Coordinates of C-alpha atoms in Angstrom, one line a residue:
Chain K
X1 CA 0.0 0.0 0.0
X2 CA 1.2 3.6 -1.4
X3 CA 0.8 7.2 0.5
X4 CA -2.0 7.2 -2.2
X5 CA -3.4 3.8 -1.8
X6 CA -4.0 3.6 2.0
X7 CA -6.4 6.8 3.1
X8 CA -5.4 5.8 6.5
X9 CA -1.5 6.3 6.3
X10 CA -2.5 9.6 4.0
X11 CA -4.4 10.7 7.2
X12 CA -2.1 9.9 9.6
X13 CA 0.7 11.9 7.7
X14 CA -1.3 14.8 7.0
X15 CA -1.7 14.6 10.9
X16 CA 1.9 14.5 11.3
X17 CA 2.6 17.6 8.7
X18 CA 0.1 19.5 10.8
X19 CA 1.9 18.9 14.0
X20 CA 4.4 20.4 12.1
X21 CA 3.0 23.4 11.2
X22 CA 1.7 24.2 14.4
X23 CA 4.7 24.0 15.6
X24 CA 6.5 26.3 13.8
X25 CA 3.7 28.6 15.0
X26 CA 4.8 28.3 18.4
X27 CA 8.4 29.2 17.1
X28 CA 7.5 31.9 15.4
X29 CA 5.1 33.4 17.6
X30 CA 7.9 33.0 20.7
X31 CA 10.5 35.0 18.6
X32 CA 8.6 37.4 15.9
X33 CA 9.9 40.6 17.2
X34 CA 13.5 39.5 18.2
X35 CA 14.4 37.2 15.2
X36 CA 14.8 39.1 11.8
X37 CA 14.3 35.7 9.8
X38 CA 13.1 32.1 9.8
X39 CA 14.8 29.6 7.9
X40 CA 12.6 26.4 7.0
X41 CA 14.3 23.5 6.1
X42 CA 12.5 22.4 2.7
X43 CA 13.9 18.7 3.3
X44 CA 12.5 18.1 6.5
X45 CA 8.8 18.7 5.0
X46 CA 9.7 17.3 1.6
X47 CA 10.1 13.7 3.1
X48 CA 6.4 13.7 4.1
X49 CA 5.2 14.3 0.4
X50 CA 2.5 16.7 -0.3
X51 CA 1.4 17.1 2.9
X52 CA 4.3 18.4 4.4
X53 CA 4.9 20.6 1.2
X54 CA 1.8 21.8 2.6
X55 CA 2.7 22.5 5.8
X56 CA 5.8 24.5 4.3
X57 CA 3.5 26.7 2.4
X58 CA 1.6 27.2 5.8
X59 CA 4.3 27.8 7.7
X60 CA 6.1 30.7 5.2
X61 CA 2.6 32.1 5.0
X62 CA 2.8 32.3 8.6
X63 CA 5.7 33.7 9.1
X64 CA 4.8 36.4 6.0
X65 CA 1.8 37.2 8.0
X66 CA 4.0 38.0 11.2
X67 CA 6.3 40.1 9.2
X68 CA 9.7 37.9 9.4
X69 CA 11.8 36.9 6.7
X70 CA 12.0 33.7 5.3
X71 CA 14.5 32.2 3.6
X72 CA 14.0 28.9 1.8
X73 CA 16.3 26.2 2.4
X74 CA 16.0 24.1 -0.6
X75 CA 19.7 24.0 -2.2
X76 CA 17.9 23.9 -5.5
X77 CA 19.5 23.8 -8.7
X78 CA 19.6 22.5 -12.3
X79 CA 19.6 23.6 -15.6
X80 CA 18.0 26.4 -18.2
X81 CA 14.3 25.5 -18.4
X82 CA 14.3 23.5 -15.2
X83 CA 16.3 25.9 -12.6
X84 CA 13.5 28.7 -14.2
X85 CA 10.7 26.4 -13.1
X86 CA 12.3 26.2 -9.5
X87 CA 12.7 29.4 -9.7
X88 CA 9.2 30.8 -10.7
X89 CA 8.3 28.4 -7.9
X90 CA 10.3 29.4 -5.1
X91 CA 10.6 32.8 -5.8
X92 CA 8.1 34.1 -9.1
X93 CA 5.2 33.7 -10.5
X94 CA 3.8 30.7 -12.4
X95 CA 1.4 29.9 -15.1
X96 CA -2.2 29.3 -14.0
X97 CA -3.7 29.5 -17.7
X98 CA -6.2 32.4 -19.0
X99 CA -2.4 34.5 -19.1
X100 CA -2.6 34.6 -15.2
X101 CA 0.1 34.1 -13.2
X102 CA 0.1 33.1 -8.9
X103 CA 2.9 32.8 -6.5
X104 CA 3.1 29.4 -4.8
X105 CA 6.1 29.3 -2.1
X106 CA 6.9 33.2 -2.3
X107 CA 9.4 33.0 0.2
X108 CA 12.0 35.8 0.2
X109 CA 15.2 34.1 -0.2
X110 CA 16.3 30.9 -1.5
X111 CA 19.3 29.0 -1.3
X112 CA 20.4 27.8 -4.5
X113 CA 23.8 25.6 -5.8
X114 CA 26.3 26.1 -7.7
X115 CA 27.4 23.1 -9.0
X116 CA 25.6 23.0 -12.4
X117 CA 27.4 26.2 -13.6
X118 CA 26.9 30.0 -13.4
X119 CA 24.4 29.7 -16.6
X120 CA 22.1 28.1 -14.0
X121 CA 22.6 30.6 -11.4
X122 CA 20.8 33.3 -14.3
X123 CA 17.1 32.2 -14.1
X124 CA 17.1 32.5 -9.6
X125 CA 18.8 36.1 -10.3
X126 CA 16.1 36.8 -12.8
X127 CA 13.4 36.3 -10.9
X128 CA 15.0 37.9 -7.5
X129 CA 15.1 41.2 -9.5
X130 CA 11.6 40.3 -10.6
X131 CA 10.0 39.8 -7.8
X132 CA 12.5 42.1 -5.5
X133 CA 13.5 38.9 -3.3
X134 CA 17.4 37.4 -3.0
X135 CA 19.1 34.1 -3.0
X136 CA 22.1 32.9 -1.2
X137 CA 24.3 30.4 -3.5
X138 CA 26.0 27.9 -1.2
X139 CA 30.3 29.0 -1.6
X140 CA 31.6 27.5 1.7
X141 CA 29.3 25.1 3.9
X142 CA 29.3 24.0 7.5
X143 CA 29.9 20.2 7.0
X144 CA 33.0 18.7 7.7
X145 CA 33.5 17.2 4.3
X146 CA 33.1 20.8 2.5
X147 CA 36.4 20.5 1.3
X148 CA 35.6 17.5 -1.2
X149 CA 34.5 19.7 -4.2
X150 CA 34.6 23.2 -2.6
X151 CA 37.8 23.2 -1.5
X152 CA 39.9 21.9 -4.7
X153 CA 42.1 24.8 -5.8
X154 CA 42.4 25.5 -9.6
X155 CA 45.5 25.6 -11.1
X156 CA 44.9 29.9 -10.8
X157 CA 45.6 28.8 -7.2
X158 CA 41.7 29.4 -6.7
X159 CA 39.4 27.2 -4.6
X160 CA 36.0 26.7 -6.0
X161 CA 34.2 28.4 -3.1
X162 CA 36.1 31.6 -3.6
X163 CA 35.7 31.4 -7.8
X164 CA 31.7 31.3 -6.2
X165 CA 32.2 33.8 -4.1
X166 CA 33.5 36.2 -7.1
X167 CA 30.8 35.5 -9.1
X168 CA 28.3 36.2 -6.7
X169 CA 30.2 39.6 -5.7
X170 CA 30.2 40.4 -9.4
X171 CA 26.6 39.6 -9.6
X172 CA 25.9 43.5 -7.8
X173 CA 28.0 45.3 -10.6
X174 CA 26.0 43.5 -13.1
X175 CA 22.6 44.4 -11.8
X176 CA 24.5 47.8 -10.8
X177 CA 23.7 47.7 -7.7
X178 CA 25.6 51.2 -6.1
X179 CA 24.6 51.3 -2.5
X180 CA 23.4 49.1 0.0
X181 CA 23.5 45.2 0.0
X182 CA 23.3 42.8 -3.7
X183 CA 20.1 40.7 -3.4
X184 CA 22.7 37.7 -4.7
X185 CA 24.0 36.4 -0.9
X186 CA 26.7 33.2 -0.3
X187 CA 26.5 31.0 2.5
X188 CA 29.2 30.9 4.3
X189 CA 29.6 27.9 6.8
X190 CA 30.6 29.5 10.7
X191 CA 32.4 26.3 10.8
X192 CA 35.4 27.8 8.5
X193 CA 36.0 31.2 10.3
X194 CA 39.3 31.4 8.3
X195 CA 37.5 31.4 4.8
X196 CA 34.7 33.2 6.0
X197 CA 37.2 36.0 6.3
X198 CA 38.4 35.8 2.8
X199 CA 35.2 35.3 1.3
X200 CA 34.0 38.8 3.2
X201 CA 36.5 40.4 1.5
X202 CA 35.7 39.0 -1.7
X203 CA 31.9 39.9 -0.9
X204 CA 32.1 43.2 0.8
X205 CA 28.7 44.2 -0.4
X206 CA 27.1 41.1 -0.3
X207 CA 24.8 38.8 2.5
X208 CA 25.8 36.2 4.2
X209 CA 24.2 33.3 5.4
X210 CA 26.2 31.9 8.3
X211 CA 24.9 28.4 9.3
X212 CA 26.7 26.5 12.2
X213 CA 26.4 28.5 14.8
X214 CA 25.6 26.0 18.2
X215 CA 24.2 22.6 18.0
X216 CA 27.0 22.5 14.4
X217 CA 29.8 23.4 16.7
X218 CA 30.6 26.8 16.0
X219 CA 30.8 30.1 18.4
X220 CA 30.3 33.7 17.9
X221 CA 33.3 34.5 17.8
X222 CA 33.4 32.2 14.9
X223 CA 30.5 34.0 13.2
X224 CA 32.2 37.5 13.6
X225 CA 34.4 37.2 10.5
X226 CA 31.4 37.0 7.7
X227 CA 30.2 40.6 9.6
X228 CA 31.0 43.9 7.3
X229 CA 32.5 46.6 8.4
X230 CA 29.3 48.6 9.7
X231 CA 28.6 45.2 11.7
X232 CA 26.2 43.9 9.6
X233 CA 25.7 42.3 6.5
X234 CA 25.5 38.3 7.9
X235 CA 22.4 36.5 8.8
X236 CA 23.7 34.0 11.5
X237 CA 21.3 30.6 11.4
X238 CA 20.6 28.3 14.5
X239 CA 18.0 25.7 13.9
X240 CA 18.6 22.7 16.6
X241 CA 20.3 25.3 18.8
X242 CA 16.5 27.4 19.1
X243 CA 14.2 24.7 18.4
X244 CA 15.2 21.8 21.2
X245 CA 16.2 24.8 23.5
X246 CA 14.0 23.4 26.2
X247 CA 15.8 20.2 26.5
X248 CA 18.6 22.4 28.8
X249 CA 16.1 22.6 31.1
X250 CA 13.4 19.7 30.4
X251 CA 15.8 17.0 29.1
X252 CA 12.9 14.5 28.6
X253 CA 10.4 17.3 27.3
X254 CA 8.4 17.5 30.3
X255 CA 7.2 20.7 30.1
X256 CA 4.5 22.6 28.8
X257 CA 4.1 24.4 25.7
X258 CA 3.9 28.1 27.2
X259 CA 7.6 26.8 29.3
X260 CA 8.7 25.6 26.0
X261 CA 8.0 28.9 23.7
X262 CA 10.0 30.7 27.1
X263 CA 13.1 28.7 26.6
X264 CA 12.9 29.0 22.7
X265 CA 12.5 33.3 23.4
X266 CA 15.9 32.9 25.9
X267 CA 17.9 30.6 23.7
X268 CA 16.8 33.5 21.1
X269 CA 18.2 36.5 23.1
X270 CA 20.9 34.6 24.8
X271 CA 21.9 33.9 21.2
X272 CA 21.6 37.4 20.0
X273 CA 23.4 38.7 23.3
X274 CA 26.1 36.0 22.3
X275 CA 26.8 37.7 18.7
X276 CA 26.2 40.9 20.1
X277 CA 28.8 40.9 22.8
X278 CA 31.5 39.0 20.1
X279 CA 30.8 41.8 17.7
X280 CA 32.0 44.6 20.2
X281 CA 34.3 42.3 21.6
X282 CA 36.4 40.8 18.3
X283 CA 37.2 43.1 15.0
X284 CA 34.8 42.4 12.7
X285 CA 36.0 40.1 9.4
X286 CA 35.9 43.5 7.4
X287 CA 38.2 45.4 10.0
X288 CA 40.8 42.7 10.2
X289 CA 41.0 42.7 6.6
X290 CA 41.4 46.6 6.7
X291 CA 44.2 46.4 9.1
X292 CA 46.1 43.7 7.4
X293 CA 46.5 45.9 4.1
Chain A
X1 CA -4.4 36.5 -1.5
X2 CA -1.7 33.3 -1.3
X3 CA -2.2 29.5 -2.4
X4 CA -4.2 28.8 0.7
X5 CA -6.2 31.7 1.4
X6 CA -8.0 31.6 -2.1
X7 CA -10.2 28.5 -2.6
X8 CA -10.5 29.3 -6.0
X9 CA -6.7 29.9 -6.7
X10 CA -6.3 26.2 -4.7
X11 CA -8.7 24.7 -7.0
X12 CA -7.1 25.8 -10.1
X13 CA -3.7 25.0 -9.1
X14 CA -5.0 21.8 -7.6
X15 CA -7.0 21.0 -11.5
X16 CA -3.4 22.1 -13.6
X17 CA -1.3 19.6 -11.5
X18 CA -4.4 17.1 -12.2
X19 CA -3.8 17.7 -16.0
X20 CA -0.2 17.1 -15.6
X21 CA -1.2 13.6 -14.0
X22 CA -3.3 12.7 -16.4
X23 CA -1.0 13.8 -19.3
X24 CA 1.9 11.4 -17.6
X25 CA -0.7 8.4 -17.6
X26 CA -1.1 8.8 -21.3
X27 CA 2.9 9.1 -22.3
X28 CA 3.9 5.8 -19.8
X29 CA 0.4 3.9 -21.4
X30 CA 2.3 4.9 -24.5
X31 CA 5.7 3.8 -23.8
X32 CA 5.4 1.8 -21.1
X33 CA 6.3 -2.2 -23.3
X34 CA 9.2 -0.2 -25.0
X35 CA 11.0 2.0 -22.3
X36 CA 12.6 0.9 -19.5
X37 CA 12.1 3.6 -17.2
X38 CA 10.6 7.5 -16.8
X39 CA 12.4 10.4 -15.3
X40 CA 10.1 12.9 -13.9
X41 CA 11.3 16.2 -13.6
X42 CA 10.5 17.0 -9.9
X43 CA 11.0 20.8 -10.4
X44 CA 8.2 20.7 -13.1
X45 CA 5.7 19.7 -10.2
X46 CA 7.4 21.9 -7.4
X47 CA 6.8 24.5 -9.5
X48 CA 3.3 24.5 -7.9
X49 CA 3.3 23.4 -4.7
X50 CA 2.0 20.5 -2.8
X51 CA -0.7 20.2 -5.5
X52 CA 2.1 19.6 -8.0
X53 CA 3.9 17.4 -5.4
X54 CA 1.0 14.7 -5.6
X55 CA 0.6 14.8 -8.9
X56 CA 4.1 14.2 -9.0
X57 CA 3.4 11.2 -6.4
X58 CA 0.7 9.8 -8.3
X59 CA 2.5 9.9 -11.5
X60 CA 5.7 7.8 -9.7
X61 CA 3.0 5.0 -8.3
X62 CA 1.0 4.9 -11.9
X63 CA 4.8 4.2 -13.7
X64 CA 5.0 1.7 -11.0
X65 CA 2.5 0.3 -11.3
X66 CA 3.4 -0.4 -15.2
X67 CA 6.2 -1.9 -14.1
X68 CA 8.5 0.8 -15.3
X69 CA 11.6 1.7 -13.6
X70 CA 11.2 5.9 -11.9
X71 CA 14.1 8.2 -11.7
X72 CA 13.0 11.0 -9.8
X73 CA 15.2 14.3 -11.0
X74 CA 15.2 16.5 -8.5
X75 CA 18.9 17.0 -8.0
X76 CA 19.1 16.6 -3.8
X77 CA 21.9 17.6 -1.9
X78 CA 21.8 18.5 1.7
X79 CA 24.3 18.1 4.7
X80 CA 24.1 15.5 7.5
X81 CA 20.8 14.7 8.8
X82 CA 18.6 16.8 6.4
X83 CA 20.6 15.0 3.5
X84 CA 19.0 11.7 5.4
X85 CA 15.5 13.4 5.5
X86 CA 15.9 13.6 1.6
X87 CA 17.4 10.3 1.2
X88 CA 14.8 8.6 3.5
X89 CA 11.8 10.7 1.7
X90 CA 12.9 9.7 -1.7
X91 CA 14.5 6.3 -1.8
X92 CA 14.0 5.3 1.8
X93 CA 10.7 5.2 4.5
X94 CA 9.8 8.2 7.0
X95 CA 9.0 8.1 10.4
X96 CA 5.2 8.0 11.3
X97 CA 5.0 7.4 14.4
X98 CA 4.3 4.4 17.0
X99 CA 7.5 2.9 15.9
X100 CA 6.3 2.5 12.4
X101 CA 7.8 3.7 8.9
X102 CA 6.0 4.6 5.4
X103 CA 7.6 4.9 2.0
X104 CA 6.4 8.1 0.9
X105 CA 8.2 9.1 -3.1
X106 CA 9.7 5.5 -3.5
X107 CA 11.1 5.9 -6.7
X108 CA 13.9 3.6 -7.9
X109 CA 16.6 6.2 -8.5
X110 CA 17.0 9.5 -7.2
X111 CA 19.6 12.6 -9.0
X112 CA 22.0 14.0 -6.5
X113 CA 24.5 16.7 -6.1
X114 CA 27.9 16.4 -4.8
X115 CA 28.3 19.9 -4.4
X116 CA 28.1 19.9 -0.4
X117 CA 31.2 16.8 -0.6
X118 CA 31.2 13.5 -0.1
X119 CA 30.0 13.2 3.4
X120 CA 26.3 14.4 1.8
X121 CA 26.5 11.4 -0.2
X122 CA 26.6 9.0 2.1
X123 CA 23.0 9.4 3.8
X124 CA 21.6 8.5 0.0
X125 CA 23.9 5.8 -0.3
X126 CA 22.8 4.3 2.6
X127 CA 18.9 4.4 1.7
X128 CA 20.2 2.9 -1.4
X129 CA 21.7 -0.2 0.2
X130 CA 18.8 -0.7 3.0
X131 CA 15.9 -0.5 -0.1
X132 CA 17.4 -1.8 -2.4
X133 CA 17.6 1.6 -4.6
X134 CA 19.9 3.0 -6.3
X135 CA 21.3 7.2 -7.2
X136 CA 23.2 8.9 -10.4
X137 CA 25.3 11.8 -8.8
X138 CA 26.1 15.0 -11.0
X139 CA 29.8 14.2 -12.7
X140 CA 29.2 16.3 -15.8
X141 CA 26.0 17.7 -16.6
X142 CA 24.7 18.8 -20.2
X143 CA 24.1 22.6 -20.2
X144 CA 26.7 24.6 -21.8
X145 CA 27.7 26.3 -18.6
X146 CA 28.8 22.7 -16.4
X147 CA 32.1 23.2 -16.9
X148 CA 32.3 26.4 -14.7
X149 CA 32.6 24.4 -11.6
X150 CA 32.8 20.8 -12.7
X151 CA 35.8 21.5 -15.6
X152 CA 37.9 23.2 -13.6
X153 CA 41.4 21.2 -12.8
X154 CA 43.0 20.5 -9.1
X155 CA 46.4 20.8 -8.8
X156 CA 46.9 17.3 -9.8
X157 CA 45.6 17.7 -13.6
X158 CA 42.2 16.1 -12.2
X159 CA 38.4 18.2 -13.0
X160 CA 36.4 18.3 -10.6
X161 CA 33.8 15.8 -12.3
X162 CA 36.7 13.3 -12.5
X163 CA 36.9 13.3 -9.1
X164 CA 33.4 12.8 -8.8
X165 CA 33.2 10.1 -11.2
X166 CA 36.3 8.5 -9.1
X167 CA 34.0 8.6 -5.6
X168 CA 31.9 7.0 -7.7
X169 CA 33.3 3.7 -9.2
X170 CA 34.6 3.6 -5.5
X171 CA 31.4 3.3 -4.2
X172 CA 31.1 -0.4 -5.7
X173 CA 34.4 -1.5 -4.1
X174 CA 33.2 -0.3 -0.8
X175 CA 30.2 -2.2 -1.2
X176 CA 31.4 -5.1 -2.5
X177 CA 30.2 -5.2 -5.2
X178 CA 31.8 -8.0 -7.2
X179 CA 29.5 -8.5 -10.4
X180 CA 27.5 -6.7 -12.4
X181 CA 26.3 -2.5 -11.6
X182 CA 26.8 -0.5 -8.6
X183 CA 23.3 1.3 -7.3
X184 CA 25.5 4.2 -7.3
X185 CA 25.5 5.6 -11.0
X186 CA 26.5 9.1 -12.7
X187 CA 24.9 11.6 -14.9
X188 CA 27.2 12.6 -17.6
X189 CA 25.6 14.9 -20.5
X190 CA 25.4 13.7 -24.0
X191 CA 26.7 16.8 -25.3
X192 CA 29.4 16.2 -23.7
X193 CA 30.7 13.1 -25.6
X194 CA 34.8 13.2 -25.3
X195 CA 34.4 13.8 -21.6
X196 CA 32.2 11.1 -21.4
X197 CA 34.4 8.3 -22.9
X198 CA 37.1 9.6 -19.7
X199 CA 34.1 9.4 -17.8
X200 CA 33.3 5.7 -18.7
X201 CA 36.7 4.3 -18.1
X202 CA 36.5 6.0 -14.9
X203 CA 33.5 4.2 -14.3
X204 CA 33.5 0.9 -15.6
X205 CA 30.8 -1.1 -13.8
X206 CA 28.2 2.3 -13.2
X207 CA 25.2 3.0 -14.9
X208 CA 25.5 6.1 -16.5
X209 CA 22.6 8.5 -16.8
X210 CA 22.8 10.7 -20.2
X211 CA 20.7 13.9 -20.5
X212 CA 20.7 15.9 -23.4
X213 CA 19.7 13.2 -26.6
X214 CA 17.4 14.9 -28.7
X215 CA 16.1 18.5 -27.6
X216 CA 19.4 19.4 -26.3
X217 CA 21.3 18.9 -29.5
X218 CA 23.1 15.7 -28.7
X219 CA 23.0 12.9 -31.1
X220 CA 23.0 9.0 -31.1
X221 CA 26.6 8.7 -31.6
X222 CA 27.2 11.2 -29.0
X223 CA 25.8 9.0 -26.7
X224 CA 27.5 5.7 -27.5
X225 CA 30.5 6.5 -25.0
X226 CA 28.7 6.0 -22.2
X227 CA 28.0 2.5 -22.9
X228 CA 30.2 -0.3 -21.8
X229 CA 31.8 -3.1 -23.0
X230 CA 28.3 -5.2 -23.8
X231 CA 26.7 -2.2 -25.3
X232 CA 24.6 -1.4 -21.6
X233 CA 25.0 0.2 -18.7
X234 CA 23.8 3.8 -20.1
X235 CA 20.2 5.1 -19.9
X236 CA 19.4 8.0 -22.6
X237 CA 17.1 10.5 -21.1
X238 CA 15.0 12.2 -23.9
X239 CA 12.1 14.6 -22.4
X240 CA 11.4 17.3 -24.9
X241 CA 12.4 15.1 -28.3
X242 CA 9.0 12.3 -26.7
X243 CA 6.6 14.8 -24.9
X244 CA 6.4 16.9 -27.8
X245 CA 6.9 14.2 -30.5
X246 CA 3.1 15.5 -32.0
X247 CA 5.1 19.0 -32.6
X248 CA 6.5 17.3 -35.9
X249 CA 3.1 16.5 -37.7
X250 CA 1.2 18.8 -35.8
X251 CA 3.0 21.8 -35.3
X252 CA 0.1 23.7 -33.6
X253 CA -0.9 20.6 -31.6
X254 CA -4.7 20.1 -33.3
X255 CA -4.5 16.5 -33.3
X256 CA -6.6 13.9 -30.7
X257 CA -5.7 12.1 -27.7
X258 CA -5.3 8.6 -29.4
X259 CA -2.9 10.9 -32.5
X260 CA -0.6 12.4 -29.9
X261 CA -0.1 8.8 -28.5
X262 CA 0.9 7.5 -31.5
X263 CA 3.2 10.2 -32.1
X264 CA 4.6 10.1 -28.5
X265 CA 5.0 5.8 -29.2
X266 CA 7.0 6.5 -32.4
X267 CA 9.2 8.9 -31.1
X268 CA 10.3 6.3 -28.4
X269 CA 11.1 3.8 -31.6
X270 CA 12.4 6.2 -33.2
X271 CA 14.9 7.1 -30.1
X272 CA 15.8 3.5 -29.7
X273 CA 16.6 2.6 -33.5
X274 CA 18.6 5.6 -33.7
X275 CA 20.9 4.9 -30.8
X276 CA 20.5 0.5 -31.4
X277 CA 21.9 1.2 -35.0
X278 CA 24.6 4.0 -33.9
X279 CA 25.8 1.3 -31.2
X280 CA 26.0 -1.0 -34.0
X281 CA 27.8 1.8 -36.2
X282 CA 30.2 3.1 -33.6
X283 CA 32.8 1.2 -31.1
X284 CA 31.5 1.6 -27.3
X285 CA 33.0 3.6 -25.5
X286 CA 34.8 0.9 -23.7
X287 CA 36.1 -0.7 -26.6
X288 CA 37.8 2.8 -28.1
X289 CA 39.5 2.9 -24.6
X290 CA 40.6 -0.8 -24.7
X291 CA 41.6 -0.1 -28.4
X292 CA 44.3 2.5 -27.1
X293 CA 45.5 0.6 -24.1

């Protein structure tokens, strides 16, 4: 018996997708006005089917509705016709006949890959100017085994995740972007401090999405080197770090859901104080950079 | 007014993804005794949501159920344990509850990317090996544009999709695998023919996905190098060149249901003659690489 087949087990995973989504309601509703940003995981809905594609609609909407950010983690990416459709998807518009056109997942970024080629980079860039949203295009990630692909160096003497870096820094004098931050973003894994600093000098106007930060190992002192000069300019993720904050306190989850939305609001703040403090505390990325020239 | 808030916007989303279900029914009825397997493009069903998700659900158990072999497309690549929620969603069973497990996309073969490094491969290549499943990872891919990141040469003289293809072949060693294919295959683009025949002796005992016959400009004896020894062991993706095969006779598509068929059905002869008589024609690629050993 198939997901389709078997109304029962479609049931009891549209059940499970709506646990999900009210969860995230919790989350979001426990850090709306300190958290710029929410960063759903497409995978972890995607393994329920449709139902928890559902529940990823619901939960951007959500969060849209509470005025946050969201950026789409869905590491998308494949070629001409195909990376438009994720695109469109993702970030556009698409076709709904009688020359009409809808937004399905309208989230604000996306995170896109490289690997296919800067030709299929294009269509995402397209339809950020579009639509006015952004995309972050994986350079450096948080994983240990990063290095396998993105760390080969070319016989320029390049690595691959800086030769992404400069194309994604280029991407604002090709939109001619003059002031103010490019709408094309890296991420930048807080797991490398080393080559997050080069990469911020290679990206000095650009975004940076910073995973790694707590339950992945990384501090904020870590984290300081993808800041700009001003400070700014890096969106520093924590997903297991926020969402099993109560287990500090209620290791086997006995607690209720009002003392669970408290500790996910302090692990917010104490993370935000964290950064914070490291910011005033260490030069930022940009500064270091300055002083070494 | 999103996807969920409009009833009528949900219904006509919900009736477009039907279409595309019922349009998939007719090419596998059409195809299904002469083709051994479908590749749905899982970006062309994203494109709209969870609606396009199920249609893209339904069309995997219908090819199924036709005994056809289903290579999802969707080009997954994740770190840690989100590359497992993929893994588990597409090739593996998720989580339910009550100690229990469902299968939720089940297709055969799933596309991945090796962007994040070989640690991100290993979650799919463990689905793989639990249900029997198998994946084609990115080496070289067909658009004109691959070879900005998967061209460019380490310090050792090796490309980036060399080293790829060399993970690869080791995966069958690792698994001990001793006769006949490893369920961990490659996609190497037809338009990309002299890489390919590298590519092959790289990969002797892989299956080798090839995109780009047909639409994409490659031809039949472009796609002979990826073939082995015994003429096998390469699947040729056409998409474009079948699912508008009625384009040829009927340029402005006024032809019936039962017409389009037909034309769909002789395209897929057409596509196997073609390549049957150019393997015929042409040495393998394995035998050109014997011939200059």
């Amino acid at each position: 018996m198939t997901y389709q087949q078997d109304g029962n087990l479609t049931t009891r995973i549209q059940q499970i997708a709506n646990c999900f989504f009210n969860f995230n309601k919790d989350i979001i509703d426990s850090v709306k006005d300190i958290a710029p940003a929410v960063k759903p995981q497409m995978a972890f809905y995607e393994m329920y089917g449709w139902a928890g594609v559902l529940a990823y609609q619901k939960t951007v909407e959500y969060a849209k509705s509470k005025e946050m950010l969201v950026i789409g983690d869905a590491k998308r990416g494949d070629i001409g016709n195909t990376a438009q459709a994720y695109a469109k998807g993702h970030l556009g518009k698409v076709d709904i006949g009688n020359g009409e056109e809808a937004p399905i997942f309208d989230v604000d970024f996306l995170t896109v890959s490289p690997y296919l080629g800067d030709d299929t980079l294009q269509p995402f860039i397209d339809e950020c100017i579009k639509n006015n949203k952004g995309i972050f295009v994986l350079a450096k990630t948080s994983n240990f085994g990063s290095g396998y692909i993105q760390d080969k160096v070319d016989q320029e003497g390049k690595t691959i995740y800086e030769t992404v870096a400069e194309y994604v820094a280029q991407q604002a004098e090709r939109l001619k972007i003059k002031t103010g931050y490019s709408p094309i973003g890296a991420v930048v894994g807080a797991t490398y401090p080393e080559q997050a600093l080069k990469l911020r000098n290679i990206m000095p106007n650009n975004i940076i999405l910073v995973p790694g930060y707590g339950a992945q190992g990384a501090t904020a002192k870590d984290v300081t080197n993808s800041f700009d000069k001003d400070g700014l300019g890096a969106i520093v993720n924590s997903s297991r770090g926020i969402i099993y904050a109560h287990k500090k306190r209620y290791p086997n989850g006995d607690c209720t859901r009002e003392q669970y939305k408290e500790e996910v609001r302090k692990a917010t703040e104490d993370m935000k104080k964290d950064i914070t403090q490291a910011l005033e505390k260490e030069d930022k990325g940009y500064n270091k950079l300055d002083r070494d020239r």
